[in-house]
Coordinates of C-alpha atoms in Angstrom, one line a residue:
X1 CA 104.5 69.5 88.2
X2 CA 106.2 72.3 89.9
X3 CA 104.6 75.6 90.3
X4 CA 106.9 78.4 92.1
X5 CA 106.7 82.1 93.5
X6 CA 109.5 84.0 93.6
X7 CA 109.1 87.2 96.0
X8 CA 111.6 90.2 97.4
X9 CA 111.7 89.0 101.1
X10 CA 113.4 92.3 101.7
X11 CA 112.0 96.0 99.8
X12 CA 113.4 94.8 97.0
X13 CA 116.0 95.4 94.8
X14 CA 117.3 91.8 96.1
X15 CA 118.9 90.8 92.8
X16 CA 115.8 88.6 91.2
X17 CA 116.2 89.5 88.1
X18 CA 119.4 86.8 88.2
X19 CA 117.6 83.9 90.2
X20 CA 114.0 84.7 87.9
X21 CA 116.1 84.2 84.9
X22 CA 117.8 81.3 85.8
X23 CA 114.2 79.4 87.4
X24 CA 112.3 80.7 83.8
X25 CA 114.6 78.5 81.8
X26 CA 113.1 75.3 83.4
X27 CA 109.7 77.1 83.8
X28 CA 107.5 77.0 80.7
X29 CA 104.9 79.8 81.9
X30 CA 106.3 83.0 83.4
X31 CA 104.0 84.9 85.2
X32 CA 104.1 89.2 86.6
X33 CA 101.0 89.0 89.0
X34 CA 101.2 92.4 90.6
X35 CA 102.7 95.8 90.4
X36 CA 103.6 98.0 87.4
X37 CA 106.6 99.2 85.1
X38 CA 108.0 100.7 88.6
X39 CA 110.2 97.8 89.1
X40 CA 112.5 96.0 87.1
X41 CA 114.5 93.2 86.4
X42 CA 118.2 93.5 84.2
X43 CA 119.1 90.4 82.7
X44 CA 122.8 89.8 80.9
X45 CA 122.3 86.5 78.7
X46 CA 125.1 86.1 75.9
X47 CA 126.6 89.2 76.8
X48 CA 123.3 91.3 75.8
X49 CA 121.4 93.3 78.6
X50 CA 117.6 92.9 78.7
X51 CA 116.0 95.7 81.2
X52 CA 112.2 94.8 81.7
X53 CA 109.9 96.2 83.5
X54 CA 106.8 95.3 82.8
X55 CA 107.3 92.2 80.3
X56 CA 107.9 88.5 82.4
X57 CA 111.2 87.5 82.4
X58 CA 110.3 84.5 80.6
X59 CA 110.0 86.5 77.4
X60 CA 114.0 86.6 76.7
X61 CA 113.4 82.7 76.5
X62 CA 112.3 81.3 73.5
X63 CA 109.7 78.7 73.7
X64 CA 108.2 80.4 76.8
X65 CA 104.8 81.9 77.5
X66 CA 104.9 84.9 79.1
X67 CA 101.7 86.5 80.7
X68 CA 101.0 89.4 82.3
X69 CA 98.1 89.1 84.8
X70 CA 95.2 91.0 86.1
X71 CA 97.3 92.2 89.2
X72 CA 99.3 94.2 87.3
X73 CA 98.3 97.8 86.0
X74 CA 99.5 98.3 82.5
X75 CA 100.9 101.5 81.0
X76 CA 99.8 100.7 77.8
X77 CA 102.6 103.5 75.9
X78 CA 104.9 102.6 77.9
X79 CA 104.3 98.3 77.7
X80 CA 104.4 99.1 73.7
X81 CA 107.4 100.8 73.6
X82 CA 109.0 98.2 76.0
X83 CA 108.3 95.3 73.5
X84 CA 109.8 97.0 70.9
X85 CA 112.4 97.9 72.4
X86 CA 113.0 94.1 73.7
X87 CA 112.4 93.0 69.8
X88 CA 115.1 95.3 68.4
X89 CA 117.3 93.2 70.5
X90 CA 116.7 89.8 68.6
X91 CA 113.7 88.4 71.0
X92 CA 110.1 87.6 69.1
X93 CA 107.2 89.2 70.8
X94 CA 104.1 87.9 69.9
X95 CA 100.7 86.3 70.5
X96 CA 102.2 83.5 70.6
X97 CA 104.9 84.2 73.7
X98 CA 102.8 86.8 75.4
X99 CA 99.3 87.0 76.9
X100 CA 97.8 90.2 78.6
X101 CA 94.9 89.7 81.2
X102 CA 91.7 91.2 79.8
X103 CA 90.6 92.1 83.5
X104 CA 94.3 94.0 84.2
X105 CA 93.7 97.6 85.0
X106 CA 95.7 100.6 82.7
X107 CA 97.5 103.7 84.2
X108 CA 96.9 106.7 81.9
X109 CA 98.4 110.2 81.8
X110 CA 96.6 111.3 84.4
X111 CA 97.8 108.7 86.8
X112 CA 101.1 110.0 86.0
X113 CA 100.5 113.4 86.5
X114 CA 99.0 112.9 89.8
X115 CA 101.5 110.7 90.9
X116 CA 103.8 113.5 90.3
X117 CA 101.7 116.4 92.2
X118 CA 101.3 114.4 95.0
X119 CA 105.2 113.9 95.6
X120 CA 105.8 117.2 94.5
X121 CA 103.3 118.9 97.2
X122 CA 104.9 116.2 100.4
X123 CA 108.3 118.5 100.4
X124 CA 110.0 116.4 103.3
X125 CA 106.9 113.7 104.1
X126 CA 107.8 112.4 100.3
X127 CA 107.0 108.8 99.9
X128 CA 109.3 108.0 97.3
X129 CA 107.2 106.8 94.5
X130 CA 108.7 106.1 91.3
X131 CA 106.2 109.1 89.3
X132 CA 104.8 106.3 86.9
X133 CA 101.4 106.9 88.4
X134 CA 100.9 103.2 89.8
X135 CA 99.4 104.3 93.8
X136 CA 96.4 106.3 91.6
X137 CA 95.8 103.6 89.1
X138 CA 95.4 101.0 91.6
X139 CA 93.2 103.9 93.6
X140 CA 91.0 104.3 90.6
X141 CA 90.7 100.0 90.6
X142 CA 89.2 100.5 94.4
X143 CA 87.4 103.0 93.3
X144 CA 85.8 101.5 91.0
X145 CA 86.2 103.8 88.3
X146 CA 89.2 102.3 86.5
X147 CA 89.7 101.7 82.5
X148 CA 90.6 97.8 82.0
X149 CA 92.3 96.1 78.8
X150 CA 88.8 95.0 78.0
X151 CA 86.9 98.5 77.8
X152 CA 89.2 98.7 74.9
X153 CA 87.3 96.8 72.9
X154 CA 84.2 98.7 72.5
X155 CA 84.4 102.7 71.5
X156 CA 80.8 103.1 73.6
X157 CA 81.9 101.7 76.4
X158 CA 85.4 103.3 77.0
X159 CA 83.5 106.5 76.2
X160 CA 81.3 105.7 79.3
X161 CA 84.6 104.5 81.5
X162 CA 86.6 107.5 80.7
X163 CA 83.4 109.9 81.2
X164 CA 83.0 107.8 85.0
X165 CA 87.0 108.0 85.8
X166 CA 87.9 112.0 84.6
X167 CA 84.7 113.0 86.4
X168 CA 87.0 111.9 89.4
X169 CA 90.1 113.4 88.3
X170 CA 89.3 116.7 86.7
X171 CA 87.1 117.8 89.9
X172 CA 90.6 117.0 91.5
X173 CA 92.3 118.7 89.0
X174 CA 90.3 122.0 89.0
X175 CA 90.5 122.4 92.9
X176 CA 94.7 121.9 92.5
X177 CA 94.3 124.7 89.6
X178 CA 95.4 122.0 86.9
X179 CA 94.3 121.8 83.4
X180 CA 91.8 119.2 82.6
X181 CA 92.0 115.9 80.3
X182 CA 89.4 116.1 77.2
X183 CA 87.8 113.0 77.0
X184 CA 87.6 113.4 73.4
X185 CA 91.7 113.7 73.3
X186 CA 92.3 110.8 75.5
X187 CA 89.9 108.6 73.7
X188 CA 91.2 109.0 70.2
X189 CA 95.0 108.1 72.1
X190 CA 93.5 104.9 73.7
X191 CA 91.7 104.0 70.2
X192 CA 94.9 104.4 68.3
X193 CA 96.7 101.5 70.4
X194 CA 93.4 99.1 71.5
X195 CA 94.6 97.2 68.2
X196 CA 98.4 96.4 69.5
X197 CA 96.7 95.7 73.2
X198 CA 94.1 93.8 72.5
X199 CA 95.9 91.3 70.2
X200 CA 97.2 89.8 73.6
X201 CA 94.5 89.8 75.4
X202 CA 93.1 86.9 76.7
X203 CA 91.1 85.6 80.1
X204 CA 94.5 84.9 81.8
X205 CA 92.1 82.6 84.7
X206 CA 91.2 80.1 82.1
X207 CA 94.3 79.9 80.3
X208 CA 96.3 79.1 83.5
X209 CA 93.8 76.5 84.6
X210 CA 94.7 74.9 80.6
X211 CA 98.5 75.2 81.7
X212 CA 97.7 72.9 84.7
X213 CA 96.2 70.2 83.4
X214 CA 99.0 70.4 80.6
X215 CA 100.8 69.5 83.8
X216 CA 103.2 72.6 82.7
X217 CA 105.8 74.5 85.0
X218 CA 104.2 77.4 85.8
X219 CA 106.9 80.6 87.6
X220 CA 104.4 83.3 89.3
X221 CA 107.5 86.2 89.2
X222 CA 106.6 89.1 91.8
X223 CA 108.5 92.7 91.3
X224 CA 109.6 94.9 94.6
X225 CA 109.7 93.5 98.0
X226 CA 107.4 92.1 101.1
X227 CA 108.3 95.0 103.2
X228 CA 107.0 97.4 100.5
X229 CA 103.4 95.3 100.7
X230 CA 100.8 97.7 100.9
X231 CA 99.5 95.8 104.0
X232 CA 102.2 94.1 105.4
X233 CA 105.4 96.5 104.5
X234 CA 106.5 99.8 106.5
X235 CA 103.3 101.4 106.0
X236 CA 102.9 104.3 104.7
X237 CA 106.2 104.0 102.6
X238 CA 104.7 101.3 100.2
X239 CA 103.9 100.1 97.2
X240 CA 99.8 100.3 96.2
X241 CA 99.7 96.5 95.8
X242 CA 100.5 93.1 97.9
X243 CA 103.9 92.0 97.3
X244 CA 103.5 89.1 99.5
X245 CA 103.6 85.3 97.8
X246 CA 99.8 84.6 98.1
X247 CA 98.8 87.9 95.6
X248 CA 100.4 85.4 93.2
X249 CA 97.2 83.7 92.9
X250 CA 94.6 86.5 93.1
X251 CA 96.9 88.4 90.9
X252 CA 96.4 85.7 88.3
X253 CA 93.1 84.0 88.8
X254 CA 94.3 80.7 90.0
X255 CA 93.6 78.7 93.2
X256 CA 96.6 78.9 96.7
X257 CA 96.8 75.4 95.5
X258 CA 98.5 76.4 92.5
X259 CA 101.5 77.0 95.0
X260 CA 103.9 74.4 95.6
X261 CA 107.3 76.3 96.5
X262 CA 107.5 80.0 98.0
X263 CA 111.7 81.2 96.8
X264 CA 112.4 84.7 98.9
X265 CA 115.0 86.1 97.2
X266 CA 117.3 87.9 100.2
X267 CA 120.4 90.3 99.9
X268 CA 123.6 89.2 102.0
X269 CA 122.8 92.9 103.8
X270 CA 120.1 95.0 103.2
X271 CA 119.1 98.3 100.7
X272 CA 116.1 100.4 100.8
X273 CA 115.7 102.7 97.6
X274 CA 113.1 106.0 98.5
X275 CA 111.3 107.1 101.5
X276 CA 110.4 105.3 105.4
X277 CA 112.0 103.5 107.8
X278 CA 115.3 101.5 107.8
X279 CA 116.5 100.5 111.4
X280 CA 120.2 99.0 109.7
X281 CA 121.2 101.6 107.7
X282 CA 124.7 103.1 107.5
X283 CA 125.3 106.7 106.9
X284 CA 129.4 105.8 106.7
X285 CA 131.9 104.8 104.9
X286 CA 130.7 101.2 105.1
X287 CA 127.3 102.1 104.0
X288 CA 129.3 103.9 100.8
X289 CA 131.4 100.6 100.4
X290 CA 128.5 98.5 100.4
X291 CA 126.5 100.7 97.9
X292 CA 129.8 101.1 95.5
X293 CA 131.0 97.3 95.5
X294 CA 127.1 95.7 94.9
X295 CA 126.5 98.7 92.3
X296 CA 123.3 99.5 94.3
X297 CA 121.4 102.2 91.4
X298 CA 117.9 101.5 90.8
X299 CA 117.0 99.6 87.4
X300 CA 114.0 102.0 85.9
X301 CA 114.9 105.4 88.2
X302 CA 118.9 105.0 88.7
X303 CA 118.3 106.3 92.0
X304 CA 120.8 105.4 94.9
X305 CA 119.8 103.0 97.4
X306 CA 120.2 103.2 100.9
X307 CA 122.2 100.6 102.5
X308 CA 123.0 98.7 105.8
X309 CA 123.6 95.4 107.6
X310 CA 121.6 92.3 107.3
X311 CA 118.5 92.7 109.6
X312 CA 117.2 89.0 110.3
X313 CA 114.4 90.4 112.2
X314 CA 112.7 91.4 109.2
X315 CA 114.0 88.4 107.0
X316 CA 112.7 86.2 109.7
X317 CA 109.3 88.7 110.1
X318 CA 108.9 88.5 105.8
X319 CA 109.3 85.0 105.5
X320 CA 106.4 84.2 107.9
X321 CA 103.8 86.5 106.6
X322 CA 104.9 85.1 102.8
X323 CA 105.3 81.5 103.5
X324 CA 108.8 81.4 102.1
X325 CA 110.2 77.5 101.8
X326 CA 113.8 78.7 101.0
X327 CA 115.7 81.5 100.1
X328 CA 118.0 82.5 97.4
X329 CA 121.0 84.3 99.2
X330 CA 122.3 87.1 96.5
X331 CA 125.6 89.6 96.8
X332 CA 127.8 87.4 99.0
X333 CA 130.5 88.5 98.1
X334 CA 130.0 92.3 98.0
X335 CA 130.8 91.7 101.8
X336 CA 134.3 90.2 101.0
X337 CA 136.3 93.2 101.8
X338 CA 134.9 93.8 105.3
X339 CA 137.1 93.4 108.7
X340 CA 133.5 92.5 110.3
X341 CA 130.4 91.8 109.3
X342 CA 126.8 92.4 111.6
X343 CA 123.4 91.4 111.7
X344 CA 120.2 92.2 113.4
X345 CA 118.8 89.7 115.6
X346 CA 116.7 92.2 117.9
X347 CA 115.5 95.6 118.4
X348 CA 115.5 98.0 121.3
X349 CA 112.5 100.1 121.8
X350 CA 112.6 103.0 124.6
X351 CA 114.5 100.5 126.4
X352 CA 112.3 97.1 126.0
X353 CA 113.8 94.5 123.6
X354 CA 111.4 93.9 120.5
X355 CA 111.6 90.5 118.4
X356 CA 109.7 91.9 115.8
X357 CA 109.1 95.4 113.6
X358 CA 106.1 97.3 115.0
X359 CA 103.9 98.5 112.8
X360 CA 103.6 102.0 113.9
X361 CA 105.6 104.2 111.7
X362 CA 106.5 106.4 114.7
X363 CA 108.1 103.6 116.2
X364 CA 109.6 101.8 113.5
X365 CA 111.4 105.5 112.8
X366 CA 112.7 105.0 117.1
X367 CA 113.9 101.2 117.0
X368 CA 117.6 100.7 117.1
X369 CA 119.2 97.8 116.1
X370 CA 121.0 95.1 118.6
X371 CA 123.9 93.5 116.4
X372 CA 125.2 90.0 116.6
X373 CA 129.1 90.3 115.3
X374 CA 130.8 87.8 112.5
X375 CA 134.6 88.6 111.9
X376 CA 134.6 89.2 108.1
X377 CA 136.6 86.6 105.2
X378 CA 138.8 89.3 103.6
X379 CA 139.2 87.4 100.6
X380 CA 137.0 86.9 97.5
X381 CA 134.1 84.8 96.9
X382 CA 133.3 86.2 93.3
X383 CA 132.4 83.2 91.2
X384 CA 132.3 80.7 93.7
X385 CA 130.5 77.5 92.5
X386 CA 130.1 75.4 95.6
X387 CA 129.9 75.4 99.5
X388 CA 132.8 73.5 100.3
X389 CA 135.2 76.5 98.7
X390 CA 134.1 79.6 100.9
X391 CA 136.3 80.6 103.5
X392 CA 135.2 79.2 106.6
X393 CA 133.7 82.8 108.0
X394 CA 131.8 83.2 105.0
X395 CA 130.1 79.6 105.8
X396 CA 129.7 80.5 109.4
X397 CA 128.1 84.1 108.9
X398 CA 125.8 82.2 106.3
X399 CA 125.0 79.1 108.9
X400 CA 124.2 81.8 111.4
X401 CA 121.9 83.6 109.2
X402 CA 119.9 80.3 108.1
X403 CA 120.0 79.6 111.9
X404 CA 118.2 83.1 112.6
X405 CA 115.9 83.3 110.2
X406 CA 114.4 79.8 110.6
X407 CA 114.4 79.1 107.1
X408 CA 116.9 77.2 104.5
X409 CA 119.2 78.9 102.0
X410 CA 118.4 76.8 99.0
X411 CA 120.9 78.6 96.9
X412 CA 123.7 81.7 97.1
X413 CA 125.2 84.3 94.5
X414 CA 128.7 85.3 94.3
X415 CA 128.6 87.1 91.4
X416 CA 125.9 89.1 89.0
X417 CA 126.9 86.4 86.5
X418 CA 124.1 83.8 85.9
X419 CA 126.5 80.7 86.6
X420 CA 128.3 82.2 89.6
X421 CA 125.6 80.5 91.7
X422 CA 126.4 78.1 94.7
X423 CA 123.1 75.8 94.3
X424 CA 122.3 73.5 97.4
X425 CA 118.5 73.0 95.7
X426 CA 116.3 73.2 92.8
X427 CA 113.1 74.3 93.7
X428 CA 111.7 72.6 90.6
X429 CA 113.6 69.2 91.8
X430 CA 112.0 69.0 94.9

């Protein structure tokens, strides 16, 4: 048995939706342990795109179990109209092929709204949230206050949750000069769909503990990046939930020890989409090429990414605090065209070299970049297949950057296509 995490080792967008499909064919559980529908995956399988957001992977798959777990925060609407939307494309959707966590929190319309004040009222201090109201659902889950797939089930008691949660919000609400939710309203809404939720829920814990002892492959699939980690990322322009590889296992219910392989997946340069700090970022005409050639729009907003060179500082940084074994190298060849290619291997701050990204905001907005300089390929890598073929630059900028970052490249992409993969090891094989 093989049980694997696959995490953004960068602030995501780092192509997993490729690698996560690729690994879920071999897995036979696929698991979403954190986030919401802020982040997505696009899949291309027979020549048919699958966009998910909040559904696993694994669900595209047949003869896979996909779960949702309790670290994720469900927009119930939206989950609904996602699985219908996947099932008028041919893929069965069921109680069979998909479990919901009883104990996973759900984002309702006035987490959205919120969401949306909030940004609206930051004018330039903006952090860049995606408006789907995930930061104040995983607020009211502090808090304490939050609705769960399980009040669902009882009309008394979600009448009690809601009365505890909008006693929060609408005091909010009134002071911001906003309308109020009727609890009356909402609760009919949330009634109307309970049935269609609660046919998948199920206590996620116990079900994965069955899947071990089945001695079944198990795929913990994260969504975003480390460096958006509400802990461990560039503070305060984050997600509202740990990114990193060990959430994997709180966000499910299962032991560490359910963790045998840690796969960072790790862009060939680097992209930032939204708000904060990004010491490698190019405001030219490479930046441009770079965000044209690696199509570099966001999968649920469409909104442009930022982009820049490689930084190995925060690869190297990402892959300590996650415990990555290995990392799946993606958008190779997007660099093919370039006369030189640079990475960052340190950063200056007021004059005193810095090995490391601070975690002060002010002075992660300060560092610049020290580049180490690889003369580029200039000719195409698109659908290369193994090692031995790339142009000899393209193997030495990619020795250079396993070298730096302390950590093997078990696999690169030269190519969005699934089989346009250079594959030095199987993290299931090993």
């Amino acid at each position: 048995m093989k049980n694997i995490v696959v995490v953004g080792s960068q602030w995501g967008d780092e192509g997993k939706g490729k690698i996560v499909d690729w690994l879920s064919e071999q897995a036979d559980i696929v698991i979403r342990f954190q986030g919401g529908h802020n982040a997505g995956h696009t899949l291309v399988i027979d020549g048919i795109t699958y966009k998910l957001r909040l559904l696993p992977s694994g669900i595209v798959r047949k003869n896979k179990i996909s779960v949702i777990g309790n670290g994720v925060v469900i927009d119930p609407w939206a989950l609904l109209d996602e699985i219908e939307e996947i099932k008028s494309k041919g893929i069965k959707v069921d109680t069979d092929n998909l479990l919901i966590s009883e104990s996973a929190n759900l984002i309702l319309p006035f987490h959205r709204e919120m969401d949306e004040i909030r940004e609206d009222a930051a004018g330039t201090k903006k952090i860049g949230t995606t408006r789907r109201g995930i930061g104040p659902a995983y607020e009211d889950k502090i808090g304490r206050r939050s609705i769960r797939v399980m009040d669902l089930r009882s009309e008394k008691n979600l009448d009690q949750r809601l009365e505890t949660v909008l006693l929060h919000h609408n005091a909010i609400r009134k002071g911001l000069g906003k309308k109020i939710f009727k609890k009356d309203l909402l609760k009919k809404d949330l009634l109307k769909i309970a049935p269609e939720i609660l046919k998948f829920s199920q206590p996620v814990w116990f079900r994965i503990n069955e899947f071990k002892r089945q001695k079944k492959k198990i795929l913990f699939e994260g969504a975003q990046g480390i460096l958006l980690d509400v802990d461990h990322g560039t503070y305060p322009f984050v997600t509202s939930s740990n990114t990193v590889a060990s959430n994997a296992a709180t966000g499910t219910g299962c032991g560490p020890n359910s963790i045998n392989y840690v796969l960072g997946i790790t862009k060939a340069y680097t992209t930032r989409v939204g708000e904060g700090p990004f010491p490698t970022e190019l405001k030219d005409n490479i930046g441009e090429l770079l965000g044209a050639r690696g199509k570099e729009f966001g999968t649920v907003t469409s909104r442009k990414r930022r982009c820049g060179w490689f930084d190995g500082v925060l690869v190297r940084q990402t892959i300590k605090i996650s415990g990555i074994d290995g990392i799946a190298l993606t958008k190779l060849d997007v660099l093919d065209e370039l006369d030189e290619i640079k990475m960052c291997v340190q950063y200056d701050l007021d004059g005193k070299k810095v090995n490391y990204l601070p975690a002060s905001v002010e002075d992660q907005i300060k560092i610049k970049p020290i580049y180490k300089t690889f003369p580029g390929w200039k000719t195409s890598t698109k659908g290369v297949k193994n090692m031995e073929d790339l142009p000899d630059n393209a193997k030495n900028y990619i020795f250079a950057l396993e070298d730096f970052i302390e950590t093997k490249v078990s696999s690169i992409s030269t190519s969005p296509e699934r089989d346009d993969t250079i594959l030095i090891e199987n993290p299931f094989e090993i």
